[in-house]
Amino acid sequence: MENIFGDYDINNEEQVNQHRLMLSRISRNLRWFMGQKSVNSVDLHKQFGVSTGTITKILSDKYPDYNPSVMTLYPITNYLGITIDDLLQEPIDDGNEIGLQNCAPLVSYQA
């Protein structure tokens, strides 16, 4: 299973910091999109069978070494009508809004 960030050297401080920044963006942006669509972690768990522990790791900044897989993030982003790239966007407007123009309405996920 391919991880979103691939492999990184845990002894390389720059790579570790970049990894943590991207995890923070994914966490913050996913929470924002879920709020916009009125979706919660229980909804994601029920829809995809993703464990609540995995969802907690994605949504929380408490797991800085977690590396979510593309196979985990893809169905979630598809369900929310966004892309994985959307999760990596830097927040704009003092962090109150994501800088996206292509956010589609909530769609049903078809396996």
PDB file of C-alpha atoms in Angstrom:
ATOM      1  CA  MET A   1       0.000   0.000   0.000  1.00  0.00           C
ATOM      2  CA  GLU A   2       1.511   3.318  -1.080  1.00  0.00           C
ATOM      3  CA  ASN A   3       1.810   5.915   1.657  1.00  0.00           C
ATOM      4  CA  ILE A   4       0.896   9.479   0.789  1.00  0.00           C
ATOM      5  CA  PHE A   5       4.390  10.782   1.541  1.00  0.00           C
ATOM      6  CA  GLY A   6       6.395   7.743   0.514  1.00  0.00           C
ATOM      7  CA  ASP A   7       9.466   6.926   2.529  1.00  0.00           C
ATOM      8  CA  TYR A   8      11.346   9.595   4.395  1.00  0.00           C
ATOM      9  CA  ASP A   9      14.491   9.552   6.494  1.00  0.00           C
ATOM     10  CA  ILE A  10      13.547   9.920  10.158  1.00  0.00           C
ATOM     11  CA  ASN A  11      17.110  11.084  10.814  1.00  0.00           C
ATOM     12  CA  ASN A  12      16.768  13.993   8.385  1.00  0.00           C
ATOM     13  CA  GLU A  13      15.262  16.901  10.328  1.00  0.00           C
ATOM     14  CA  GLU A  14      14.169  18.774   7.184  1.00  0.00           C
ATOM     15  CA  GLN A  15      12.295  15.729   5.846  1.00  0.00           C
ATOM     16  CA  VAL A  16      10.679  15.092   9.225  1.00  0.00           C
ATOM     17  CA  ASN A  17       9.539  18.724   9.493  1.00  0.00           C
ATOM     18  CA  GLN A  18       8.126  18.644   5.951  1.00  0.00           C
ATOM     19  CA  HIS A  19       6.288  15.400   6.747  1.00  0.00           C
ATOM     20  CA  ARG A  20       4.765  16.899   9.893  1.00  0.00           C
ATOM     21  CA  LEU A  21       3.716  20.060   8.031  1.00  0.00           C
ATOM     22  CA  MET A  22       1.923  17.981   5.387  1.00  0.00           C
ATOM     23  CA  LEU A  23       0.214  15.843   8.052  1.00  0.00           C
ATOM     24  CA  SER A  24      -0.931  19.008   9.784  1.00  0.00           C
ATOM     25  CA  ARG A  25      -2.384  20.332   6.514  1.00  0.00           C
ATOM     26  CA  ILE A  26      -4.160  17.058   5.783  1.00  0.00           C
ATOM     27  CA  SER A  27      -5.617  16.986   9.281  1.00  0.00           C
ATOM     28  CA  ARG A  28      -6.736  20.616   9.281  1.00  0.00           C
ATOM     29  CA  ASN A  29      -8.094  20.569   5.732  1.00  0.00           C
ATOM     30  CA  LEU A  30      -9.924  17.265   6.149  1.00  0.00           C
ATOM     31  CA  ARG A  31     -11.618  18.560   9.307  1.00  0.00           C
ATOM     32  CA  TRP A  32     -12.578  21.734   7.397  1.00  0.00           C
ATOM     33  CA  PHE A  33     -14.081  19.831   4.447  1.00  0.00           C
ATOM     34  CA  MET A  34     -15.902  17.445   6.760  1.00  0.00           C
ATOM     35  CA  GLY A  35     -17.387  20.439   8.566  1.00  0.00           C
ATOM     36  CA  GLN A  36     -18.453  22.016   5.275  1.00  0.00           C
ATOM     37  CA  LYS A  37     -20.220  18.791   4.287  1.00  0.00           C
ATOM     38  CA  SER A  38     -21.572  17.976   7.784  1.00  0.00           C
ATOM     39  CA  VAL A  39     -19.695  14.681   7.830  1.00  0.00           C
ATOM     40  CA  ASN A  40     -18.122  13.272  10.996  1.00  0.00           C
ATOM     41  CA  SER A  41     -15.635  10.495  11.692  1.00  0.00           C
ATOM     42  CA  VAL A  42     -18.419   8.025  12.510  1.00  0.00           C
ATOM     43  CA  ASP A  43     -19.900   8.660   9.048  1.00  0.00           C
ATOM     44  CA  LEU A  44     -16.523   7.860   7.463  1.00  0.00           C
ATOM     45  CA  HIS A  45     -16.154   4.736   9.574  1.00  0.00           C
ATOM     46  CA  LYS A  46     -19.609   3.479   8.616  1.00  0.00           C
ATOM     47  CA  GLN A  47     -19.236   4.372   4.928  1.00  0.00           C
ATOM     48  CA  PHE A  48     -15.817   2.824   4.354  1.00  0.00           C
ATOM     49  CA  GLY A  49     -15.081   0.530   7.259  1.00  0.00           C
ATOM     50  CA  VAL A  50     -11.975   2.564   8.050  1.00  0.00           C
ATOM     51  CA  SER A  51     -11.171   2.012  11.689  1.00  0.00           C
ATOM     52  CA  THR A  52     -11.921   4.844  14.052  1.00  0.00           C
ATOM     53  CA  GLY A  53      -8.290   4.639  15.166  1.00  0.00           C
ATOM     54  CA  THR A  54      -7.086   5.345  11.630  1.00  0.00           C
ATOM     55  CA  ILE A  55      -9.511   8.237  11.255  1.00  0.00           C
ATOM     56  CA  THR A  56      -8.362   9.635  14.597  1.00  0.00           C
ATOM     57  CA  LYS A  57      -4.731   9.464  13.461  1.00  0.00           C
ATOM     58  CA  ILE A  58      -5.550  11.345  10.253  1.00  0.00           C
ATOM     59  CA  LEU A  59      -7.629  14.022  11.999  1.00  0.00           C
ATOM     60  CA  SER A  60      -5.323  14.542  14.970  1.00  0.00           C
ATOM     61  CA  ASP A  61      -1.970  16.280  15.283  1.00  0.00           C
ATOM     62  CA  LYS A  62      -1.089  13.842  18.075  1.00  0.00           C
ATOM     63  CA  TYR A  63       0.432  11.267  15.692  1.00  0.00           C
ATOM     64  CA  PRO A  64       3.246  13.168  13.916  1.00  0.00           C
ATOM     65  CA  ASP A  65       4.818  10.008  12.474  1.00  0.00           C
ATOM     66  CA  TYR A  66       1.618   8.617  10.952  1.00  0.00           C
ATOM     67  CA  ASN A  67       1.780   8.163   7.178  1.00  0.00           C
ATOM     68  CA  PRO A  68      -1.722   7.571   5.748  1.00  0.00           C
ATOM     69  CA  SER A  69      -2.040   5.450   2.634  1.00  0.00           C
ATOM     70  CA  VAL A  70      -3.486   6.642  -0.650  1.00  0.00           C
ATOM     71  CA  MET A  71      -5.925   3.726  -0.419  1.00  0.00           C
ATOM     72  CA  THR A  72      -7.251   5.156   2.845  1.00  0.00           C
ATOM     73  CA  LEU A  73      -7.458   8.796   1.751  1.00  0.00           C
ATOM     74  CA  TYR A  74      -8.823   8.292  -1.777  1.00  0.00           C
ATOM     75  CA  PRO A  75     -12.311   6.994  -0.891  1.00  0.00           C
ATOM     76  CA  ILE A  76     -12.646   9.633   1.831  1.00  0.00           C
ATOM     77  CA  THR A  77     -11.737  12.486  -0.515  1.00  0.00           C
ATOM     78  CA  ASN A  78     -13.917  11.057  -3.273  1.00  0.00           C
ATOM     79  CA  TYR A  79     -16.859  10.883  -0.867  1.00  0.00           C
ATOM     80  CA  LEU A  80     -16.301  14.538   0.085  1.00  0.00           C
ATOM     81  CA  GLY A  81     -16.032  15.583  -3.585  1.00  0.00           C
ATOM     82  CA  ILE A  82     -12.396  16.704  -3.280  1.00  0.00           C
ATOM     83  CA  THR A  83      -8.971  15.377  -4.230  1.00  0.00           C
ATOM     84  CA  ILE A  84      -5.984  14.328  -2.165  1.00  0.00           C
ATOM     85  CA  ASP A  85      -4.227  17.412  -3.542  1.00  0.00           C
ATOM     86  CA  ASP A  86      -6.979  19.508  -1.957  1.00  0.00           C
ATOM     87  CA  LEU A  87      -5.955  18.118   1.425  1.00  0.00           C
ATOM     88  CA  LEU A  88      -2.398  19.349   0.879  1.00  0.00           C
ATOM     89  CA  GLN A  89      -3.379  22.956   0.105  1.00  0.00           C
ATOM     90  CA  GLU A  90      -2.152  25.683   2.383  1.00  0.00           C
ATOM     91  CA  PRO A  91      -4.975  27.457   4.249  1.00  0.00           C
ATOM     92  CA  ILE A  92      -5.691  31.054   3.230  1.00  0.00           C
ATOM     93  CA  ASP A  93      -7.503  33.933   4.871  1.00  0.00           C
ATOM     94  CA  ASP A  94      -5.710  33.538   8.213  1.00  0.00           C
ATOM     95  CA  GLY A  95      -6.482  29.825   8.273  1.00  0.00           C
ATOM     96  CA  ASN A  96     -10.250  30.263   8.126  1.00  0.00           C
ATOM     97  CA  GLU A  97     -10.708  28.992   4.603  1.00  0.00           C
ATOM     98  CA  ILE A  98      -9.026  26.580   2.206  1.00  0.00           C
ATOM     99  CA  GLY A  99      -7.786  28.118  -1.038  1.00  0.00           C
ATOM    100  CA  LEU A 100      -9.806  25.977  -3.427  1.00  0.00           C
ATOM    101  CA  GLN A 101     -12.039  26.697  -6.344  1.00  0.00           C
ATOM    102  CA  ASN A 102     -13.011  23.151  -7.317  1.00  0.00           C
ATOM    103  CA  CYS A 103     -14.723  21.883  -4.183  1.00  0.00           C
ATOM    104  CA  ALA A 104     -17.647  19.841  -5.480  1.00  0.00           C
ATOM    105  CA  PRO A 105     -20.781  18.936  -3.551  1.00  0.00           C
ATOM    106  CA  LEU A 106     -20.846  15.783  -1.466  1.00  0.00           C
ATOM    107  CA  VAL A 107     -21.060  12.756  -3.713  1.00  0.00           C
ATOM    108  CA  SER A 108     -21.866   9.124  -3.044  1.00  0.00           C
ATOM    109  CA  TYR A 109     -18.879   6.823  -3.148  1.00  0.00           C
ATOM    110  CA  GLN A 110     -19.163   3.914  -5.563  1.00  0.00           C
ATOM    111  CA  ALA A 111     -16.660   1.089  -4.998  1.00  0.00           C
TER     112      ALA A 111
END
